[in-house]
GROMACS .gro file of C-alpha atoms in nm:
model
  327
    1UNK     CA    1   0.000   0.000   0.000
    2UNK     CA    2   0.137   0.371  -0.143
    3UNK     CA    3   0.146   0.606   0.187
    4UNK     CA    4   0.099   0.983   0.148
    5UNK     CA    5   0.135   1.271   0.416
    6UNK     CA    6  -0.113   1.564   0.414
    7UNK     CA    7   0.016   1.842   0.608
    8UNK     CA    8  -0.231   2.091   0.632
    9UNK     CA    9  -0.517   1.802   0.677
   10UNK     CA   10  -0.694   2.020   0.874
   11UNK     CA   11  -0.792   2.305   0.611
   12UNK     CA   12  -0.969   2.287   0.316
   13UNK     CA   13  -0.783   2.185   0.049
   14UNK     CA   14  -0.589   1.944   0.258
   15UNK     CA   15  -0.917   1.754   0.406
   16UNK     CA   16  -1.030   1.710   0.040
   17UNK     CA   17  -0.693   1.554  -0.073
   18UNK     CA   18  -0.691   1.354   0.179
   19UNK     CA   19  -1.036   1.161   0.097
   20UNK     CA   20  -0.926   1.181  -0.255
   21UNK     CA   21  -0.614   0.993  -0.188
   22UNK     CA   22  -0.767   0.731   0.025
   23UNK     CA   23  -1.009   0.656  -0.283
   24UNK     CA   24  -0.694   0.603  -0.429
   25UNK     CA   25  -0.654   0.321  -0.185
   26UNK     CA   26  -0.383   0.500   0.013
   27UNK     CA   27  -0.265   0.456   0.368
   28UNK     CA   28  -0.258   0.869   0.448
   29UNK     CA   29  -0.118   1.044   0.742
   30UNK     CA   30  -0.266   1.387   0.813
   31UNK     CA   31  -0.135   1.652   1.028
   32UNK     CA   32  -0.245   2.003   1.145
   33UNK     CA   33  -0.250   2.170   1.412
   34UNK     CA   34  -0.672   2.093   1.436
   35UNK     CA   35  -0.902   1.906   1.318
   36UNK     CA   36  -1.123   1.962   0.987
   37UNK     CA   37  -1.384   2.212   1.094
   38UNK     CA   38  -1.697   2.089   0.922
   39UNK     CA   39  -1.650   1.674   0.870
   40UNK     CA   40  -1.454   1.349   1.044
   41UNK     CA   41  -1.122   1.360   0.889
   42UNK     CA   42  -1.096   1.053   0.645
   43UNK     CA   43  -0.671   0.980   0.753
   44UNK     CA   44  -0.612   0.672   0.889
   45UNK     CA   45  -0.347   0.852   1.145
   46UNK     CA   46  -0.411   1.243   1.194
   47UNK     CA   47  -0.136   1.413   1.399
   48UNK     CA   48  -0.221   1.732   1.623
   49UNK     CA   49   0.119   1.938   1.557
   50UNK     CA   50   0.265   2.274   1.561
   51UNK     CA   51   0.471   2.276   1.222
   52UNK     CA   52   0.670   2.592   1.334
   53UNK     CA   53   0.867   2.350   1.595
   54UNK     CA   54   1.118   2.159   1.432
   55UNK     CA   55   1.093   1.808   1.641
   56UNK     CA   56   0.711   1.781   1.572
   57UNK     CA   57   0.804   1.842   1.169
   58UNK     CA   58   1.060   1.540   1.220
   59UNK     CA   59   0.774   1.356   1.387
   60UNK     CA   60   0.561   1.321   1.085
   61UNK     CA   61   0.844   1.213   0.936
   62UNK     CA   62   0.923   0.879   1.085
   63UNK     CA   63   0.860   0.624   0.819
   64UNK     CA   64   0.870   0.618   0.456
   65UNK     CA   65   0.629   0.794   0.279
   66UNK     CA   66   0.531   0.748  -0.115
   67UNK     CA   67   0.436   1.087  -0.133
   68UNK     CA   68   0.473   1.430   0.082
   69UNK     CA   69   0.187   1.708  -0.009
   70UNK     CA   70   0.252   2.048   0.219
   71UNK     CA   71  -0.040   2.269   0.196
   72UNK     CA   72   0.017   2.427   0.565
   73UNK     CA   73   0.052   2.801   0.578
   74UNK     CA   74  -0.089   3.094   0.744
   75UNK     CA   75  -0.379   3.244   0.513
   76UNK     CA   76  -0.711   3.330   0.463
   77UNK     CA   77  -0.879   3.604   0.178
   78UNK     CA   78  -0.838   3.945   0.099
   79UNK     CA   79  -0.940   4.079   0.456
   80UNK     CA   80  -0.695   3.895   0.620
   81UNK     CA   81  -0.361   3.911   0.389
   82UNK     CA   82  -0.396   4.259   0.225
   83UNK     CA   83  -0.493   4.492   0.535
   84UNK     CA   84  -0.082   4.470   0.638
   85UNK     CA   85  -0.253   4.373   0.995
   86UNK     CA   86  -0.121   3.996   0.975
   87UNK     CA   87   0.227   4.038   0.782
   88UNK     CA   88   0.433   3.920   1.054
   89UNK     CA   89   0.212   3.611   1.141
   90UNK     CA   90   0.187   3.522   0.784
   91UNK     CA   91   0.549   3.556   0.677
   92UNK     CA   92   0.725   3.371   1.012
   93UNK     CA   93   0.451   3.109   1.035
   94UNK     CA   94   0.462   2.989   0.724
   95UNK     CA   95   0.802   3.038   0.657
   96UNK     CA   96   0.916   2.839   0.977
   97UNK     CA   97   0.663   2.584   0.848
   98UNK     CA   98   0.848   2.554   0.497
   99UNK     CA   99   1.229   2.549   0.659
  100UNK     CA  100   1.125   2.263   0.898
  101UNK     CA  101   0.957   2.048   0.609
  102UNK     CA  102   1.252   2.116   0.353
  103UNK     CA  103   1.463   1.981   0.685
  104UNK     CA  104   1.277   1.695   0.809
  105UNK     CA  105   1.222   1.557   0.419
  106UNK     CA  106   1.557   1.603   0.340
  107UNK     CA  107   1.662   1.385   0.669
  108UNK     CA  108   1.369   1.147   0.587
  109UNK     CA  109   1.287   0.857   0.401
  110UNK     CA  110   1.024   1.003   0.126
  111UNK     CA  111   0.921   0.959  -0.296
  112UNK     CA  112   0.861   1.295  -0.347
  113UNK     CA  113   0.723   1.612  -0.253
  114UNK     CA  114   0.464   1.876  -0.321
  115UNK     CA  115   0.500   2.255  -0.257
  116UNK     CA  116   0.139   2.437  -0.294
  117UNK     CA  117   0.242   2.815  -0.385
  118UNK     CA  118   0.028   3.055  -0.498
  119UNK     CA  119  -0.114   3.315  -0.739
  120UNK     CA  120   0.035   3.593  -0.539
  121UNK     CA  121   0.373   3.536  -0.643
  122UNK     CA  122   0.301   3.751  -0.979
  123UNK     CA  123   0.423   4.032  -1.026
  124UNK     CA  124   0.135   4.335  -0.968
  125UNK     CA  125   0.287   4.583  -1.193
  126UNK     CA  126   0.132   4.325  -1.446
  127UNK     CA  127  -0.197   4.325  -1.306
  128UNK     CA  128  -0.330   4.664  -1.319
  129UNK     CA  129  -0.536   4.640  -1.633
  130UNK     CA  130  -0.836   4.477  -1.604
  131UNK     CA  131  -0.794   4.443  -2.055
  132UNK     CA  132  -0.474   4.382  -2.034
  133UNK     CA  133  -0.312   4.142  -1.800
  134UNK     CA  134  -0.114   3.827  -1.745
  135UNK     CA  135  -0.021   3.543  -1.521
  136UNK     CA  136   0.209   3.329  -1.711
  137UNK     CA  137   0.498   3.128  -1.512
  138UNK     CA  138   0.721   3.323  -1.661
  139UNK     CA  139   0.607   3.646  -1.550
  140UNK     CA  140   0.653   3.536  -1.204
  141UNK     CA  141   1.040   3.766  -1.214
  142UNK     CA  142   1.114   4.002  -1.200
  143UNK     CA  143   0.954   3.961  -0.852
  144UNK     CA  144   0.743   4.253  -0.733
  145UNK     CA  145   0.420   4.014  -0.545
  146UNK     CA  146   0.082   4.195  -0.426
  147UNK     CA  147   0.159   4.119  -0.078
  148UNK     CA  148   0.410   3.976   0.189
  149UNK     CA  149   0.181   3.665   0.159
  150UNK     CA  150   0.337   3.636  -0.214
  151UNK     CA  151   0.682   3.705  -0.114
  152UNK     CA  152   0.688   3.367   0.175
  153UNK     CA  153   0.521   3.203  -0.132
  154UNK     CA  154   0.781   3.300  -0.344
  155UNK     CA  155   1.058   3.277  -0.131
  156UNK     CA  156   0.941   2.899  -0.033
  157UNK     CA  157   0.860   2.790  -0.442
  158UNK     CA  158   1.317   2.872  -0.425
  159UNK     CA  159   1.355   2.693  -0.064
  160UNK     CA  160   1.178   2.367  -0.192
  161UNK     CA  161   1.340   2.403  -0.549
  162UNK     CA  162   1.681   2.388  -0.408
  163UNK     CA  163   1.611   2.086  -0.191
  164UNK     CA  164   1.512   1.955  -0.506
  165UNK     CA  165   1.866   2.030  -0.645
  166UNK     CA  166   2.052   1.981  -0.378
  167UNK     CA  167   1.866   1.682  -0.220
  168UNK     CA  168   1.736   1.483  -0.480
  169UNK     CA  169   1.397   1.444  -0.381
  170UNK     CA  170   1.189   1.560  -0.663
  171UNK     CA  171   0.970   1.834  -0.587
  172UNK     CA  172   0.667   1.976  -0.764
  173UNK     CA  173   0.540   2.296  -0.696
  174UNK     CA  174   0.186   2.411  -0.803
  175UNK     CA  175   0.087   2.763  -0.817
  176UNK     CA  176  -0.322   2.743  -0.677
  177UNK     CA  177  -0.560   3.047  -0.824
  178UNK     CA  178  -0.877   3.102  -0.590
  179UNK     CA  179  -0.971   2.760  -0.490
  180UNK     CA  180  -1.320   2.725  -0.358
  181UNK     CA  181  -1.582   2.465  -0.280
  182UNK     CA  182  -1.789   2.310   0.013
  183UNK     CA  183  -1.626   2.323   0.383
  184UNK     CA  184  -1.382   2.584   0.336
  185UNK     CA  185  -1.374   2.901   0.551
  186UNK     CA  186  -1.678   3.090   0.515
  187UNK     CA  187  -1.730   3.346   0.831
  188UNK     CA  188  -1.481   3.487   1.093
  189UNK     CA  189  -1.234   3.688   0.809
  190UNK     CA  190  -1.033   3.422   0.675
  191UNK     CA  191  -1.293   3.320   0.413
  192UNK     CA  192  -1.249   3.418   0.061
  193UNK     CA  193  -1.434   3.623  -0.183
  194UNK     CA  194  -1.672   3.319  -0.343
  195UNK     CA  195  -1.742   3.187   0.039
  196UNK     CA  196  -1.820   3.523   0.132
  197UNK     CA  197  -2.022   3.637  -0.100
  198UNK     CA  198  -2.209   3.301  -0.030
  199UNK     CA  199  -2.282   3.387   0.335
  200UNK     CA  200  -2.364   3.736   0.213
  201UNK     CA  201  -2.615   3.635  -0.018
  202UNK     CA  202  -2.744   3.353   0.189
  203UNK     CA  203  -2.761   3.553   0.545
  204UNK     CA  204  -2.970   3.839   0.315
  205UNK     CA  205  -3.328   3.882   0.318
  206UNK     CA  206  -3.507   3.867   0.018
  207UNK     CA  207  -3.552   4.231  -0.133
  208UNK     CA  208  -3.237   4.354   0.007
  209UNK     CA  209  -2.873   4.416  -0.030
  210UNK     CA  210  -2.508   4.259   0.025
  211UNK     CA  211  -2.219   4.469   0.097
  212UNK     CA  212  -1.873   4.432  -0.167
  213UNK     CA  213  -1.550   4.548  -0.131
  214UNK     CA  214  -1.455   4.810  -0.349
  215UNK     CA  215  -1.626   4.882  -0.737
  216UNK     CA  216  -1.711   4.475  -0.834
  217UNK     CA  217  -1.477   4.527  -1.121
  218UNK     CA  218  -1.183   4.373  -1.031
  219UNK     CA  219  -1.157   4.044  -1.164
  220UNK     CA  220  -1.049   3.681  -1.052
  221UNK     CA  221  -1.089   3.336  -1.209
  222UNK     CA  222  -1.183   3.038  -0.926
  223UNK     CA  223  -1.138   2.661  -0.962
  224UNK     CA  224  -1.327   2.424  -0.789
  225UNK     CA  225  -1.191   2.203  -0.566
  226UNK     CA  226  -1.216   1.882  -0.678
  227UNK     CA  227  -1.041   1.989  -1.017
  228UNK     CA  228  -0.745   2.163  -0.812
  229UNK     CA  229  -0.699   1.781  -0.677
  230UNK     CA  230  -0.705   1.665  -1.021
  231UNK     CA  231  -0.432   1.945  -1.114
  232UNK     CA  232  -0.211   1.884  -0.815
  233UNK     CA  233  -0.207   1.450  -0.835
  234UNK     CA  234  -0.147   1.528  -1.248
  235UNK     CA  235   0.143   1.731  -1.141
  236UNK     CA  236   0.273   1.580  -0.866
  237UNK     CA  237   0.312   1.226  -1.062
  238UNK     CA  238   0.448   1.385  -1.379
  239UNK     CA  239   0.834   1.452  -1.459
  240UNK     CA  240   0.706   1.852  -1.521
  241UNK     CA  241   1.005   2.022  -1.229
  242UNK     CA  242   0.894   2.409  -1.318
  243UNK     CA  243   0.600   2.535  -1.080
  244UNK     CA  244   0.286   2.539  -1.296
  245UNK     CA  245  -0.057   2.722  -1.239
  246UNK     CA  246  -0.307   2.561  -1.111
  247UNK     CA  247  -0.642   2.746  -1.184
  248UNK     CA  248  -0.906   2.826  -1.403
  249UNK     CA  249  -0.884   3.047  -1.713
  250UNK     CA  250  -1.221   3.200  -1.699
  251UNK     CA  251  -1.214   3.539  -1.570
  252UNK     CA  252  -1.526   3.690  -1.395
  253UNK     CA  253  -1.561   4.055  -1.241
  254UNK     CA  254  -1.644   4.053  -0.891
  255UNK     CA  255  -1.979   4.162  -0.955
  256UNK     CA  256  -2.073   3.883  -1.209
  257UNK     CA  257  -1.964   3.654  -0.992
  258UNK     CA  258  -2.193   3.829  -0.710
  259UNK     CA  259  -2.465   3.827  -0.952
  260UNK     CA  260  -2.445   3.460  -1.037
  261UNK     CA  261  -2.462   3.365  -0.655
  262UNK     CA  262  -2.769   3.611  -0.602
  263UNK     CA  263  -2.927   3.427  -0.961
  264UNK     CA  264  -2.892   3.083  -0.759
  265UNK     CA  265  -3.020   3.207  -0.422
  266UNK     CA  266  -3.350   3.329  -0.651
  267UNK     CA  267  -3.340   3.626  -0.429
  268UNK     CA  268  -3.389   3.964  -0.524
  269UNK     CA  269  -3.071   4.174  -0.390
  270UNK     CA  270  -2.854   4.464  -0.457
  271UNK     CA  271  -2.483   4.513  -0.434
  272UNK     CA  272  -2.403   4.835  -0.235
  273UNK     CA  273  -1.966   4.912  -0.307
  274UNK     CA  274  -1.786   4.975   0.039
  275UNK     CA  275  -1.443   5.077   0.069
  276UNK     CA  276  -1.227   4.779   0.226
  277UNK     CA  277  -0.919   4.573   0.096
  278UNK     CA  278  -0.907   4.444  -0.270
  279UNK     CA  279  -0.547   4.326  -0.434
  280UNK     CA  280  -0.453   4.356  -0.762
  281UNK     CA  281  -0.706   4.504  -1.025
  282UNK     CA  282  -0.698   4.135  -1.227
  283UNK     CA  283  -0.591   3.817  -1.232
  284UNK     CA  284  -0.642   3.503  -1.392
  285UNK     CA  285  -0.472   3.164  -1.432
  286UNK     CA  286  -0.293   3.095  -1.757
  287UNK     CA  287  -0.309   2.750  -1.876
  288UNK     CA  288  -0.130   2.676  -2.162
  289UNK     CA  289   0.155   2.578  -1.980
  290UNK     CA  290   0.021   2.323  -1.781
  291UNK     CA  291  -0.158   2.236  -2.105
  292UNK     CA  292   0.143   2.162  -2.296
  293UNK     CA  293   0.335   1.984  -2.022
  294UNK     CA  294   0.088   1.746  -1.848
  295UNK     CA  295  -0.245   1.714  -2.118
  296UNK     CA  296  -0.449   1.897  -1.836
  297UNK     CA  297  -0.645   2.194  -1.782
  298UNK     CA  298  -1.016   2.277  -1.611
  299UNK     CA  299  -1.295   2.223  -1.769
  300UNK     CA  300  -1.581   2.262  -1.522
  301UNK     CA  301  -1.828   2.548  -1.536
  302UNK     CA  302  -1.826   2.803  -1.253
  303UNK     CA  303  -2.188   2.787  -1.241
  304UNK     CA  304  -2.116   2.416  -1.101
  305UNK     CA  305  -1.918   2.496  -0.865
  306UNK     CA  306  -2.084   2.782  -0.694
  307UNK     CA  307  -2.424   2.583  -0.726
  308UNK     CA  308  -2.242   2.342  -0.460
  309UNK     CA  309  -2.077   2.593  -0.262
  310UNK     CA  310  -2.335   2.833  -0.236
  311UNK     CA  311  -2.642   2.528  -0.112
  312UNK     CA  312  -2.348   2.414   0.173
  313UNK     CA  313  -2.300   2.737   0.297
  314UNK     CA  314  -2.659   2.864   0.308
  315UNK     CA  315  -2.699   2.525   0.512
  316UNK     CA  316  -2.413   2.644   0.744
  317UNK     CA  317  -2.608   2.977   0.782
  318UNK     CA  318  -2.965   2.808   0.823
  319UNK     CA  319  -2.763   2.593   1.076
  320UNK     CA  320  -2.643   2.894   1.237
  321UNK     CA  321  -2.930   3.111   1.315
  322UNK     CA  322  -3.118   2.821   1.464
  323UNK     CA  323  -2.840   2.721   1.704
  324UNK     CA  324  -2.843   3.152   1.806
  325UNK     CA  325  -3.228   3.133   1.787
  326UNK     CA  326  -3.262   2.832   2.029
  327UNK     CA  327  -2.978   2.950   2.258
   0.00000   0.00000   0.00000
C-alpha cells in the first residue's frame, strides 16, 4: 500500500486531498495543528502538531512515505492578507513551516514532494489592467508580489526548489488560483471572496442588499476544488520540475460573480460598493503551460461549482441562526 502525508489536513484543500487519496486506496497520514472544521477527517493517522517546531516536523516524518503534499501556511482572503494587519504572522509562520519540512524531508525517508504556492507570487505591476493582463509562469520575475503573503510564497517555491537540487527528492510545486468549494472558511475573516459572497447572499433577506468590497470590477478566475486535486495528483506524478498554475482560465468581475450567486439564491438583492481591501485590479490563471506539459487543464463550469458551494454554505447559515435562535 502507497502512503501519502497531508500536512495541512486540517484546512480545506488538505481535508479534500486527503479523501481523494484514500479513494486512491492510500494509507494517508494527516497533520495540522486541528481538526477539519466541518466533517470526520478521512486519515487513517491524523497528527495534532505545531509545524513551526522543528521536532514535531521530524515527527511526521518517521517512516517512509510514497508521497509528501505540504499545503500548511498561514492564510485566509483578501481581509486577512492585504490589510498589512497579519504580515508578521503570515510571513514567520509559514516560513518556519516551509524550513522545517525542507529539513525533516531532506533527513527522511520520502518519494517525493509537493509545494502548494500561490497566485500571489506575480508580479502586480502586471496586473493593473483589467484588458490587459497576465499570469504566465514566466512572469513570475522580475519579482514585485501583491503582498508579503506572495513574497513567503515566493521565497518557499526557491527553498523547496533547491532541496530539489541539492537533495534529490523531486519536488513539484503548483501555483493554486482562488480555490473554492464546500467546507472551506466561510465566516470569521479568513474566508475568501466566493465563500463570502455566499454567506452574504445567503444571510440576506429577500428584497435587500449585500455589501462588496470596493467597485465589483476587479476580476479573478476560481477553480473548484475537486479539479485543483485533479491538477495537483497530475502534477505531482508527472516529470514537469517548473512550478505550474493551477487554476481556471475564466475570468469573472467581482460583480458577475456576485450576480451569479444572487441568480442561484432566486433572491432579489442589490450590491451596495464599500471601501475595504481588494489586491490587484486582475488576475487570472494561464493554462497553456500546464496544457502543454501534463495534457491537463479545467474544464468545469463556474456555475457548477458555486451551485455546490453556495447550497453548503446557506446550510451552514440556516444551521447557524437556529443554534443563536434556540440559545
Amino acid at each position: 500500500m502507497k502512503t501519502a502525508l497531508v500536512m495541512g489536513a486540517g484546512g480545506f484543500i488538505g481535508s479534500h486531498l486527503v479523501t481523494r487519496l484514500k479513494e486512491e486506496g492510500f494509507w494517508v497520514r494527516g497533520v495540522d495543528r486541528k481538526y477539519p472544521e466541518f466533517s470526520p477527517t478521512t486519515a487513517d493517522e491524523f497528527m495534532i502538531a505545531d509545524l513551526r517546531l522543528p521536532e514535531q516536523v521530524d515527527a511526521c516524518f518517521d517512516r517512509d512515505i510514497d508521497e509528501v503534499y505540504q499545503l500548511a501556511a498561514e492564510m485566509g482572503g483578501a481581509g486577512y492578507i492585504f490589510t498589512g494587519e497579519n504580515d508578521f504572522d503570515i510571513m514567520s509562520n509559514s516560513a518556519l513551516i516551509n524550513l522545517n519540512t525542507a529539513r525533516s524531508a531532506s533527513r527522511g525517508s520520502i518519494g517525493r514532494l509537493f509545494y502548494t504556492s500561490s497566485a500571489c507570487v506575480y508580479n502586480q505591476d502586471t496586473q493593473n489592467d483589467t484588458e490587459n493582463y497576465t499570469c504566465r509562469e514566466s512572469t513570475a520575475y522580475p519579482a514585485n508580489p501583491d503582498s508579503d503573503y506572495g513574497w513567503e510564497k515566493l521565497f518557499s517555491e526557491r527553498l523547496f526548489q533547491a532541496v530539489s537540487r541539492n537533495n534529490k527528492i523531486p519536488t513539484r510545486i503548483g501555483r493554486l488560483h482562488n480555490v473554492f468549494g464546500p467546507q472551506g472558511s466561510w465566516c470569521c475573516g479568513r474566508e475568501k471572496a466566493p465563500a463570502a459572497i455566499c454567506r452574504k447572499v445567503a444571510e440576506a433577506v429577500d428584497g435587500g442588499e449585500i455589501e462588496m468590497w470596493g467597485d465589483g470590477k476587479q476580476v479573478r478566475s476560481f477553480l473548484y476544488v475537486d479539479e485543483c486535486l485533479d491538477g495537483i495528483l497530475r502534477l505531482m506524478r508527472s516529470d514537469c520540475e517548473q512550478p505550474l498554475n493551477i487554476g481556471s482560465d475564466f475570468p469573472v468581475s467581482i460583480r458577475e460573480l456576485a450576480e451569479m450567486v444572487i441568480s442561484l439564491s432566486n433572491k432579489r438583492l442589490t450590491i451596495k460598493a464599500i471601501p475595504g481591501p481588494q489586491g490587484v485590479r486582475a488576475r487570472s490563471s494561464d493554462n497553456d503551460l500546464i496544457e502543454q506539459q501534463l495534457g491537463w487543464r479545467p474544464t468545469q463550469p463556474l456555475q457548477d461549482g458555486l451551485e455546490k458551494t453556495y447550497a453548503w454554505i446557506s446550510d451552514q447559515v440556516q444551521a447557524t441562526m437556529q443554534s443563536r435562535a434556540s440559545a
